[in-house]
Steps between C-alpha positions, in 0.01 A plus 500: 500500500319824603189386737239661302604309205385173650154561343479611134360830409191341297402292791520805746274678267252218491519463886440889545211487259343224706568681827364823376178295423510349829526846660226651302270204550596490899368870484183409335427213741568683833436876421230391263255407762593832689392685181214271456368571851538875454297494190221285668509731821198733429297188387561247735459732817165674554592648840841622655551172707450282189750707303754508801472105485611498114757754569649309812548190279761687295628776731767294674635341171459744222845678558665156498345400179593816340872379528449281179419814297794674631723164412349504164589844422845459645558182282402691197738788571794288591465186251305665207617861477355589147191363609481712802599792289230468246206372721524738758554792264241406242268416756566796714138638558359140539782418768425850682125402506609167678718657752255780574245219560732297720570819713120524571527169672709552813354832531137363481602228736641740765264797460158334466449455867674828630150679496147376641333610156326250265554737201855523593542131521297439178744734317797308612329157389453626162864610504596139593255391203712710270816372651397147410309519190711760296828306530332161410343639193817709383715183539288299276483806254877500484521135415246538216715773349815267540345240305414756229831638507610838635584796285874552572817453300875529550739698286842357400633656816257307710320818591132421572202689343154445624207630269203402666248701705307411838167477320648298255543210759129487541435305175219243499707187526709657794170604674397126471822388666423741755165359574660163529739623747245686715249242504768238588642708791143573617433125506816438692396754769141315518700166557685677776204650666337164469776347699543772767153626566166357585157620487367783283839614367590150403174447324513825293856404407408168389209642277719743353790277456296237331407749224839655459647145478274410206561852330880434559506161304247640218731807455810310496377247241378793290839676528656182388275465199554870420876444533504190256298678223527895547843566646812436319791343676881535483728268339871509516662443134877553583553406872778667748741278629349366812839572708596809288485877594195669613404673178161467373589641149735188460184303364220533244108433582162524334190642629289219335319170545314415840641472838348157549717350226744420753258246659583266195867486565452520886174324563594443859437861586119446435490374868527886616174626343328168601601539856370866485154408380466191715635695806221779419217241464605306819508835693152568372378143639705564825329829554154361416547207734673691788834307499764723646851392490478305166310798347791729572738253370300480168502859458874517550528215258287714222728792553798276451359361201390850349841696569705206394330447170594864371865434591534160351304615180731801440829304579760623413360845452459716814392844351423500111514826317226583282715786312805275427458132571894489497499719809285249694644401819561119553644269751838472301565864440376716802676362801751647721860357491593124582664614833202717586251233448715248691546727825121563486428130494715431798312775684158352380600133627601653841207748568185388295476165723529747815230725361271186434578343835416839677175528295398148581563566856295828497212335334492212772506744781200693359314183398120505581203711430433870567157549653275794596529430855890516458473851347233617775735363777798708332321815448821686496652320220671731244259321233 
C-alpha cells in the first residue's frame, strides 16, 4: 500500500478545508489586532508619545502574525489550485490594494521616527491607518461577494473566465460585510490596547472599542437577516463523487433558496453565529468594565464565531459561481491530488505545532504593558 493511501481522498479534502479555515482564522486572530491598532492609531494617540505607545504594542509581533496570511495563501495555492486561480485573478485589483496597504506597514514602522518632524510622523501614522483599515475592509467585502457568488465560469476545457469588475465588488451587501470585518478588527485592536497599555491610550481604546463592538454585533445580525431573506444561496442537485477527480463540471448546482436552509439539516452549526454574537457582546462588557485578558479572549471568540459561521454555512461550497452554478468550486471537486494533500498534511503536522510553540514563547517573553515612560526612556526606538 502506498503511504498516501492510508487516508482516503474525501477525508483529506475535509481535513484541508478545516485546516484552511484554521489558518485564515489564525490570521484574523493575530494579525487582526495589528490591523485594528493601525486603524485606531490616529484616534487613540493625541501626541507622538501616545502613538508610539500604541505602535510599540504591535511593533515586535506584527511580522510574526503575518505568517498566518502567508500560510493561508500557500495552503490555497497548494491544496486548492482552482480556488487560487479564480480568486487571485478575479480579485486582482482588490488583492493589489491589500498588498499595497500591507507594504505601508513595514515602511511606516521603520520610517516614522527617522525625522524629528511632527508632519513627517503624522503622515506615516496615517499610512499605518491605511495599512490597517483598508485590508480589514477589503477582506470583509471579499467575503460578502463570495456569499453572493463570484462572476466566473469554466468552459469544457476547464479554462476559467472571470466577467466581473472591481467596482462590481462594491455592492451593498458586500460593503455591509466589509463593515462587519472592519468594526470587528478595530474592536480586536481596542481589546489588545486595553491589555497592553494604560492611561489615556487605554481609555480611548476602550471607549472606541465599546462602540465598534456594538456596531459589529448589529451589522453581523443585519447581514444574517439580509442573507436569509435577500440573498439566494447555492444548492447541489447532482453531487460530485467525494473521492473523485477534481472537476467542478462533474456536478450540477442551483442558485436558489437560502444559505440558511442548511441549519435545518445541520442545526449544530448554529453554535458559530451564537458564539460570534455572544463574543461581541462580552467584548463590549469587558471593555466597559476594564477587564483585560478575558476581554481579549472574548474578542477572539467573537472572531472565531463570525469567520467559522461563513465556512460552515457554505459547506461544501468554497467559491460559488453566479454566472454558472455548475462551475462553483466545492470541497469535493477543487482540491489537489491525494498524494499532494497527504504530503502537505505531514508537513503541517510537523511544522504548525512548531510555529504555534514559537509564537506562544514570543508572546510570553513580550508579556506586559507598554507605557509612555518606556517609550521616553527608549527615545531611539525605530518606532
